[in-house]
Every structure is written in structure tokens, then in C-alpha cells.
């Protein structure tokens, strides 16, 4: 089996791995100005997609812009998310020369799409392929590729639940939920494999126990609401928005939801078997008030003692751009960032300097600014626990800022591990 990493090698974003020139795993987009694509656009016989985040599916429609018509394989939620993101990309960049696909290409995606559930093996480009729950977002999958001789496990992005041994914070019992994400159960499947291509986003981080993060977040938001303040909760549309709505319902925090996360929440309700607790998601959805944005509604909401869960997660667009200027001057108010803030984004700037550039204007923010790690990726301990099952396999480390260092750590512990270079070909 020959692997060529066209994106996501020693970086995060634009994930793309070509197997034997015929099977493509993911084809993502790196969000930047202008957006970056994988280093080559192949003409595969089939495409298999791990999950519906932009950095794994964002460039898929461009594979159909010529005469090539590869079949595209994914879980039902991944298909829906990929199409939602593609239409959003057209809306944002459709007129720009940097947009690599057209409305027609997106339509063709629906024509070649084939959906599969977890643990239902299927044939793609002559390989036997099987999805396993990766615990990252609804529909996310570990992808097992078997050519009859070599079994490749492409982990995609994944999350694992904490072990019961994690120190519970005050007010929580050991083993009591949450021991992971509320939205999706963590990855547990460890299918046999000869080669593991493993993500490593948080290979140098140990996450604070989930219960503690949730507890601090809920206390902080409630305190602000008691004081009559408003809390803006920037969150990614896919996964994070629903996680925050589940947390708000659980902790009885009155909340609004705005931005693309509304549509994604509605959509995920149709796939109950891909979430941890479909009933909880139903309750969370009816607990949250959906913002229409009509007749100055956002300005009125920004005066209310409530949490507003809204895109974008790093303050680079979306209705958050309306809410932040409205609430920024009052120190009773708060902005609670809910995920990693990439260098150069307004969210990162706000966290570090207390100022944010909104619509080209730099604004000081007197409202409180806090950051919470509601990560959907395994941390160092989680990565090592998964790789424990693969100490005989060849490990290739990708999707991280320090792939080389993590591969070196694994080698020191007896693994056959390395970090592929962007664009290079490897025989496994
Ligand atoms: Zn992801």
C-alpha cells in the first residue's frame, strides 16, 4: 500500500491522504486568507470521508469539477454537514477566483454520494472499508481500509471519554457524567490494523477533566446573569454549538442560539443514533431560543440576562460580530470563548489583549473575557490510551503542530512511529 499525504502533514487543516493513487481519504480546506487546498488535486476512483468539518471535507466538490466522477462514501450526518459547508463556502466565496468549485459541482456530489453506518463494511475502489465511531462530532469515523494484505486505520479526528480515575472536582463523584462530551460518546473501537495514521492535535496537552470545565463555565455564566449581565458564547456551528446547548440545559442557563449552529442543531435531531443521548439533545433544543435576527432582535437580546451561543467560534464572522459591539462596554457582561483560538484570529487577539477587530474596527472590550477548553480531540493521555492497542503497528502521526515530537516520543517508547512530510509518498 502506498500513501501520499496531500495535506494535514505536520499541520492542522486541509487533510487529504491518497492511497495507491486510487482511494482518497478526506479532502479538506485550511481556513486562511485566501483559503489553502491540499497540495495536489488527484483523480481517485473513490473518496472516503472521516467527518464533516471544513478541514476534512471543505474541498470535496472540486474533485467533481472535471470529468472524473469518484463515488463518495461517508456516514449520513457527514454527508449533510459536507453539503451544508459547501453551500456556505459558495455563499461566502462563490464570486471569488479562490473558490475551487461551483454550484454544479456541489450538485454532482449528491449524485455520487453513498452513505454507510458504523461497522457496515463496504467496497470502495477495490478496498474493503469500515467506519467506527470516532467520538469527535456526530457521524465522525475512524476509517479502516483493507486491501487484502495491509489494514490501514485512519483515525480521523477523535475523542475518548475520560477514565474513571480522573480526579473529580468538588461537587462531582468519580465516574459521574460528564466524563466526555455530552453530544457524542467517545471512541471505543480498536479494530486490528497494521498501519495507523493518527491525528495528534493535542499531543502536548492534558485536558482539564470535563466536569471541572463545565462546572467553572456554568458558575461563571450564572454569576454574570445574576448580576444582570449578558454572556456571548462564541462557538463553532458543528458540534460545539450543540455541546453548549446541552450544557446550558443541564445547568438551567437561559440561552439563545444564533448563526449556522441553528441549522446544524435542527439537522442533527434527524440522526438520533449518531448522538450520545437523543433525548437530551431534544431537551437542549427546546430549552434554547432560536434567534431569527429580524427587526433588531439581536440588539434587544444583547440587553437580556441570558447566554447567547453563536458563531463564529473565533469571532471571525457570523452574528457574534453584532453581539460583541453591543455588549462590550459594560464590565458586567462577558465573552466566554469555548475552544482553541488560532493565532491571528480576533478571538485570540481578544483573549490576549482585551481588544478585538470587528468589521475592520479595533474595539476595546470592557466586558470580561474567558476561555474554556471544550475540546473534541483526544489529549495526550487519550492518544496514548488509543495507541496502546497498536504497539505492533506502524504509526504515522499527522494532523498536529508537533507531529515530529510526538512520533519521537512514541519511538522512545518502542513504537515504529514517524511523521510524514507534506506531499511525500510512503510504502507501508
Ligand atoms: Zn474535526
Coordinates of C-alpha atoms and ligand atoms in Angstrom, one line a residue:
X1 CA 0.0 0.0 0.0
X2 CA 1.3 3.4 -0.9
X3 CA 0.3 6.5 1.0
X4 CA 0.7 10.1 -0.1
X5 CA -0.2 12.8 2.4
X6 CA -1.5 15.8 0.4
X7 CA -2.5 17.9 3.4
X8 CA -2.6 17.7 7.2
X9 CA 1.1 16.5 7.4
X10 CA 2.8 18.4 10.3
X11 CA -0.1 20.9 10.2
X12 CA -3.8 21.2 11.0
X13 CA -6.1 21.8 8.1
X14 CA -6.7 20.6 4.5
X15 CA -6.5 16.9 5.5
X16 CA -6.1 14.7 2.4
X17 CA -4.4 11.2 2.1
X18 CA -4.2 9.4 -1.2
X19 CA -4.0 5.5 -1.1
X20 CA -2.3 3.9 -4.1
X21 CA -3.4 6.7 -6.4
X22 CA -7.0 5.4 -6.3
X23 CA -8.6 5.9 -2.9
X24 CA -8.7 9.4 -1.3
X25 CA -9.3 9.8 2.4
X26 CA -10.7 13.3 3.1
X27 CA -10.1 16.5 1.0
X28 CA -10.2 19.5 3.3
X29 CA -9.7 23.2 3.3
X30 CA -7.4 25.3 5.5
X31 CA -9.2 28.4 6.5
X32 CA -6.9 31.4 5.7
X33 CA -6.9 34.4 3.5
X34 CA -7.1 33.1 0.8
X35 CA -8.1 29.5 1.8
X36 CA -5.5 26.8 1.2
X37 CA -6.1 23.5 -0.5
X38 CA -4.3 20.1 -0.5
X39 CA -1.0 20.3 -2.5
X40 CA -2.5 18.3 -5.4
X41 CA -6.0 17.6 -6.8
X42 CA -6.0 13.8 -7.6
X43 CA -8.4 11.9 -9.8
X44 CA -9.3 9.0 -7.4
X45 CA -11.8 6.1 -8.1
X46 CA -13.4 6.7 -4.7
X47 CA -13.3 9.1 -1.8
X48 CA -13.9 8.2 1.8
X49 CA -14.6 10.9 4.3
X50 CA -13.9 10.8 8.1
X51 CA -16.1 13.6 9.3
X52 CA -18.0 16.8 8.5
X53 CA -15.5 19.5 9.5
X54 CA -14.3 22.1 6.9
X55 CA -10.6 20.9 7.2
X56 CA -11.7 17.4 6.2
X57 CA -14.5 17.9 3.6
X58 CA -14.1 21.6 2.5
X59 CA -12.7 21.0 -0.9
X60 CA -14.6 17.8 -1.9
X61 CA -16.8 19.3 -4.6
X62 CA -13.7 20.4 -6.5
X63 CA -13.0 16.7 -7.1
X64 CA -16.0 16.6 -9.4
X65 CA -15.3 19.8 -11.4
X66 CA -13.6 17.8 -14.3
X67 CA -14.9 14.7 -16.0
X68 CA -13.9 12.4 -13.0
X69 CA -16.8 11.0 -11.0
X70 CA -15.5 9.2 -8.0
X71 CA -18.0 7.7 -5.6
X72 CA -18.0 9.5 -2.2
X73 CA -18.5 7.4 0.9
X74 CA -19.5 8.8 4.3
X75 CA -21.9 8.5 7.2
X76 CA -25.3 10.2 6.8
X77 CA -24.5 13.1 9.1
X78 CA -21.1 13.7 7.4
X79 CA -22.9 13.9 4.1
X80 CA -25.3 16.5 5.4
X81 CA -22.6 18.5 7.1
X82 CA -20.4 18.5 4.0
X83 CA -23.2 19.8 1.8
X84 CA -24.1 22.5 4.4
X85 CA -20.4 23.6 4.4
X86 CA -20.1 23.5 0.6
X87 CA -23.2 25.7 0.2
X88 CA -21.8 28.1 2.9
X89 CA -18.5 28.3 1.0
X90 CA -20.3 29.2 -2.2
X91 CA -22.2 31.9 -0.3
X92 CA -19.0 33.3 1.1
X93 CA -16.6 32.9 -1.8
X94 CA -18.7 31.9 -4.8
X95 CA -17.7 35.1 -6.7
X96 CA -14.0 34.9 -5.8
X97 CA -11.4 33.3 -8.0
X98 CA -10.2 31.3 -4.9
X99 CA -13.5 29.3 -4.8
X100 CA -12.4 26.0 -6.3
X101 CA -15.9 24.7 -7.1
X102 CA -19.3 25.7 -8.4
X103 CA -22.9 25.1 -7.5
X104 CA -22.9 22.4 -10.3
X105 CA -20.0 20.6 -8.6
X106 CA -22.0 20.6 -5.3
X107 CA -25.0 19.1 -7.1
X108 CA -22.7 16.3 -8.5
X109 CA -21.6 15.5 -5.0
X110 CA -25.2 14.5 -4.2
X111 CA -25.3 12.2 -7.3
X112 CA -22.2 10.2 -6.4
X113 CA -22.8 10.1 -2.6
X114 CA -23.1 6.7 -0.8
X115 CA -23.8 6.7 2.9
X116 CA -22.8 3.9 5.3
X117 CA -23.4 3.3 9.1
X118 CA -20.7 2.4 11.6
X119 CA -19.4 -1.2 11.4
X120 CA -21.0 -1.8 7.9
X121 CA -18.1 -2.8 5.6
X122 CA -18.4 -1.6 2.0
X123 CA -16.3 -1.7 -1.1
X124 CA -14.6 1.4 -2.5
X125 CA -12.0 1.5 -5.3
X126 CA -11.4 -2.2 -4.7
X127 CA -10.7 -1.9 -0.9
X128 CA -12.9 -3.1 1.9
X129 CA -13.7 -0.1 4.1
X130 CA -15.3 0.1 7.5
X131 CA -16.3 3.1 9.7
X132 CA -16.1 3.1 13.5
X133 CA -17.4 5.8 15.8
X134 CA -14.6 8.3 16.5
X135 CA -16.4 10.3 19.2
X136 CA -15.4 13.7 17.7
X137 CA -18.7 15.0 16.3
X138 CA -21.9 13.3 15.2
X139 CA -21.1 10.9 12.3
X140 CA -17.3 11.1 12.8
X141 CA -15.5 7.9 11.9
X142 CA -12.2 6.0 12.2
X143 CA -11.7 4.6 8.7
X144 CA -10.3 1.1 8.3
X145 CA -9.0 0.3 4.8
X146 CA -8.2 -3.3 3.9
X147 CA -6.6 -4.2 0.6
X148 CA -6.4 -8.0 1.5
X149 CA -2.8 -7.7 2.7
X150 CA -2.5 -4.5 4.7
X151 CA -5.0 -3.0 7.0
X152 CA -4.7 0.8 7.4
X153 CA -6.5 2.6 10.2
X154 CA -7.0 6.3 9.5
X155 CA -8.2 7.7 12.9
X156 CA -9.5 11.0 11.6
X157 CA -10.2 13.4 14.4
X158 CA -11.3 11.6 17.6
X159 CA -12.2 12.0 21.3
X160 CA -12.2 9.4 24.1
X161 CA -14.1 9.6 27.3
X162 CA -12.0 10.1 30.5
X163 CA -11.1 7.1 32.6
X164 CA -13.0 6.9 35.9
X165 CA -9.6 7.6 37.6
X166 CA -9.7 11.3 36.7
X167 CA -9.9 13.4 39.8
X168 CA -13.5 14.6 40.2
X169 CA -13.8 18.3 41.1
X170 CA -15.8 19.4 44.2
X171 CA -19.4 18.5 43.8
X172 CA -18.9 15.6 41.4
X173 CA -18.5 11.9 42.2
X174 CA -15.9 9.8 40.5
X175 CA -17.4 8.2 37.3
X176 CA -20.3 10.5 37.3
X177 CA -21.1 12.2 33.9
X178 CA -19.8 14.2 32.2
X179 CA -16.7 12.0 31.6
X180 CA -16.6 13.2 28.0
X181 CA -18.6 15.2 25.5
X182 CA -22.3 15.3 26.1
X183 CA -23.0 15.4 22.4
X184 CA -21.2 12.2 21.3
X185 CA -19.9 9.2 23.2
X186 CA -16.1 8.7 23.0
X187 CA -14.3 6.3 20.6
X188 CA -14.0 2.7 21.9
X189 CA -13.5 0.6 18.8
X190 CA -9.9 -0.7 18.3
X191 CA -10.1 -2.8 15.1
X192 CA -6.9 -4.7 14.2
X193 CA -4.6 -2.7 11.9
X194 CA -1.0 -3.0 10.5
X195 CA -0.7 0.8 10.0
X196 CA -2.3 3.6 12.0
X197 CA -2.4 7.1 10.6
X198 CA -3.1 9.0 13.8
X199 CA -4.2 12.6 14.5
X200 CA -2.2 14.4 17.1
X201 CA -3.9 17.8 17.6
X202 CA -3.4 17.8 21.4
X203 CA -0.4 15.5 21.8
X204 CA 1.2 18.1 24.1
X205 CA -1.9 18.9 26.2
X206 CA -3.7 17.2 29.1
X207 CA -7.2 18.5 29.2
X208 CA -8.7 19.5 32.5
X209 CA -11.4 17.0 33.5
X210 CA -14.6 17.8 31.6
X211 CA -16.7 18.0 34.7
X212 CA -14.5 20.7 36.1
X213 CA -14.5 22.8 32.8
X214 CA -18.3 22.6 32.7
X215 CA -18.6 23.5 36.4
X216 CA -16.4 26.6 36.0
X217 CA -18.2 27.6 32.9
X218 CA -21.7 27.2 34.4
X219 CA -20.8 29.1 37.6
X220 CA -19.2 32.0 35.6
X221 CA -22.2 32.4 33.3
X222 CA -24.7 32.2 36.2
X223 CA -22.8 34.8 38.2
X224 CA -23.0 37.2 35.3
X225 CA -26.7 36.6 34.7
X226 CA -27.4 37.1 38.4
X227 CA -25.7 40.5 38.1
X228 CA -27.9 41.3 35.2
X229 CA -25.3 40.8 32.5
X230 CA -25.3 39.2 29.1
X231 CA -22.8 36.4 28.1
X232 CA -21.8 35.9 24.5
X233 CA -20.6 32.4 23.9
X234 CA -18.8 32.1 20.6
X235 CA -19.0 28.5 19.3
X236 CA -18.3 26.6 16.1
X237 CA -21.5 25.7 14.4
X238 CA -20.8 21.9 14.1
X239 CA -20.5 20.1 17.4
X240 CA -19.5 22.9 19.8
X241 CA -22.8 24.8 19.5
X242 CA -24.9 21.7 20.3
X243 CA -22.5 20.8 23.2
X244 CA -23.0 24.2 24.7
X245 CA -26.8 24.0 24.3
X246 CA -26.7 20.6 26.1
X247 CA -24.6 22.2 28.9
X248 CA -27.0 25.2 29.2
X249 CA -30.0 22.9 29.5
X250 CA -28.2 20.7 32.0
X251 CA -27.3 23.7 34.2
X252 CA -30.5 25.5 33.7
X253 CA -28.9 28.5 32.0
X254 CA -31.3 30.5 29.8
X255 CA -29.9 30.7 26.4
X256 CA -30.3 31.9 22.8
X257 CA -28.7 30.2 19.8
X258 CA -27.8 32.1 16.6
X259 CA -25.8 31.6 13.4
X260 CA -25.2 28.4 11.4
X261 CA -25.3 26.3 14.5
X262 CA -29.1 26.6 14.5
X263 CA -29.4 24.8 11.2
X264 CA -26.9 22.1 12.2
X265 CA -28.8 21.6 15.5
X266 CA -32.1 21.0 13.6
X267 CA -30.3 18.7 11.2
X268 CA -28.6 16.5 13.9
X269 CA -32.0 15.9 15.5
X270 CA -32.7 13.7 12.5
X271 CA -29.8 11.4 13.3
X272 CA -30.5 10.2 16.9
X273 CA -28.3 7.1 16.5
X274 CA -25.3 9.4 16.0
X275 CA -25.5 11.3 19.3
X276 CA -24.9 10.1 22.9
X277 CA -28.4 10.9 24.2
X278 CA -31.0 11.9 21.6
X279 CA -33.5 12.8 24.4
X280 CA -31.0 15.2 25.9
X281 CA -30.4 16.9 22.5
X282 CA -34.2 17.2 22.1
X283 CA -34.5 18.9 25.5
X284 CA -31.5 21.2 24.8
X285 CA -33.0 22.3 21.5
X286 CA -36.4 23.2 23.1
X287 CA -34.6 24.9 26.0
X288 CA -32.7 27.2 23.7
X289 CA -34.5 30.1 21.9
X290 CA -33.6 30.3 18.2
X291 CA -32.8 33.8 17.0
X292 CA -34.3 34.9 13.7
X293 CA -32.3 38.1 13.5
X294 CA -35.4 40.1 12.3
X295 CA -36.4 43.6 13.4
X296 CA -33.4 44.4 15.5
X297 CA -33.9 41.2 17.6
X298 CA -30.2 40.8 18.2
X299 CA -29.8 44.3 19.8
X300 CA -32.7 43.6 22.1
X301 CA -31.3 40.2 23.1
X302 CA -27.9 41.7 23.9
X303 CA -29.6 43.6 26.8
X304 CA -31.0 40.5 28.4
X305 CA -29.6 38.4 31.2
X306 CA -29.0 35.3 29.0
X307 CA -26.3 33.3 27.3
X308 CA -26.1 33.7 23.6
X309 CA -24.4 30.8 21.8
X310 CA -23.4 32.0 18.4
X311 CA -20.9 31.6 15.5
X312 CA -18.2 32.2 14.8
X313 CA -16.1 30.3 17.3
X314 CA -13.1 32.6 16.8
X315 CA -15.0 35.8 16.2
X316 CA -14.1 35.9 12.5
X317 CA -17.7 36.4 11.3
X318 CA -21.3 35.4 12.0
X319 CA -23.8 37.1 14.3
X320 CA -21.1 37.3 17.1
X321 CA -20.0 40.4 15.1
X322 CA -23.3 42.1 16.0
X323 CA -23.3 41.0 19.7
X324 CA -19.8 41.9 20.7
X325 CA -20.1 45.6 19.9
X326 CA -23.4 45.7 21.7
X327 CA -22.2 44.1 25.0
X328 CA -18.5 45.1 25.0
X329 CA -18.7 48.4 27.0
X330 CA -20.3 47.0 30.2
X331 CA -17.9 45.2 32.5
X332 CA -20.7 43.1 34.0
X333 CA -21.1 41.4 30.6
X334 CA -18.9 38.5 29.5
X335 CA -17.4 36.8 26.4
X336 CA -16.7 33.1 27.0
X337 CA -14.6 31.6 24.2
X338 CA -15.2 27.8 24.0
X339 CA -12.4 26.4 22.0
X340 CA -8.8 26.8 20.8
X341 CA -8.2 30.3 19.2
X342 CA -5.9 30.1 16.2
X343 CA -3.1 32.7 16.1
X344 CA -4.2 35.8 14.1
X345 CA -7.9 35.4 14.7
X346 CA -9.9 38.1 16.5
X347 CA -10.8 35.6 19.2
X348 CA -7.1 35.1 20.0
X349 CA -6.5 38.8 20.0
X350 CA -9.4 39.4 22.4
X351 CA -8.1 36.8 24.8
X352 CA -4.6 38.2 24.8
X353 CA -5.1 41.9 24.6
X354 CA -8.7 42.7 25.6
X355 CA -9.3 44.3 22.2
X356 CA -10.9 42.8 19.1
X357 CA -11.0 43.9 15.5
X358 CA -14.7 43.7 14.5
X359 CA -15.6 44.5 10.9
X360 CA -12.3 46.3 10.4
X361 CA -12.6 48.4 13.6
X362 CA -10.4 47.7 16.6
X363 CA -12.6 47.9 19.8
X364 CA -11.6 47.8 23.4
X365 CA -13.7 45.3 25.3
X366 CA -14.5 46.1 28.9
X367 CA -16.7 43.0 29.3
X368 CA -15.0 40.0 30.9
X369 CA -13.2 37.6 28.6
X370 CA -12.7 34.0 29.5
X371 CA -11.5 30.9 27.6
X372 CA -12.8 27.3 28.2
X373 CA -11.3 24.1 26.7
X374 CA -14.4 22.1 25.5
X375 CA -12.1 20.2 23.1
X376 CA -13.5 17.4 20.8
X377 CA -10.0 16.0 20.4
X378 CA -8.2 13.4 22.5
X379 CA -5.4 14.8 24.6
X380 CA -2.0 13.3 25.2
X381 CA -3.4 10.7 27.6
X382 CA -6.3 9.9 25.3
X383 CA -3.9 9.5 22.3
X384 CA -1.6 7.2 24.2
X385 CA -4.5 5.1 25.5
X386 CA -5.8 4.5 21.9
X387 CA -2.2 3.8 20.6
X388 CA -1.8 1.2 23.5
X389 CA -3.9 -1.1 21.3
X390 CA -1.5 -0.7 18.4
X391 CA 2.0 -1.3 19.8
X392 CA 2.8 -3.8 17.0
X393 CA 1.6 -1.5 14.2
X394 CA 3.4 1.1 12.2
X395 CA 2.3 4.5 13.4
X396 CA 2.2 7.6 11.2
X397 CA 1.5 10.8 13.1
X398 CA -0.4 13.6 11.3
X399 CA -2.9 16.5 11.9
X400 CA -0.9 18.4 14.6
X401 CA 1.6 21.2 15.2
X402 CA 4.2 18.9 16.7
X403 CA 3.8 15.6 14.8
X404 CA 7.6 15.1 14.7
X405 CA 7.9 15.4 18.5
X406 CA 5.0 13.1 19.2
X407 CA 6.4 10.5 16.8
X408 CA 9.8 10.8 18.6
X409 CA 8.2 10.2 22.0
X410 CA 6.4 7.1 20.6
X411 CA 9.7 5.8 19.2
X412 CA 11.4 6.2 22.6
X413 CA 8.6 4.0 24.0
X414 CA 9.3 1.3 21.4
X415 CA 6.8 2.1 18.7
X416 CA 7.7 2.1 15.0
X417 CA 6.5 5.7 14.5
X418 CA 7.2 8.6 12.2
X419 CA 5.6 11.9 11.0
X420 CA 5.0 12.0 7.2
X421 CA 6.1 15.0 5.2
X422 CA 3.7 17.0 3.1
X423 CA 3.4 15.7 -0.4
X424 CA 5.8 12.7 0.1
X425 CA 4.9 9.1 -0.7
X426 CA 5.3 6.2 1.8
X427 CA 5.2 2.5 1.2
X428 CA 3.5 0.7 4.1
Ligands
LIG1 ZN1 -12.6 17.8 13.1

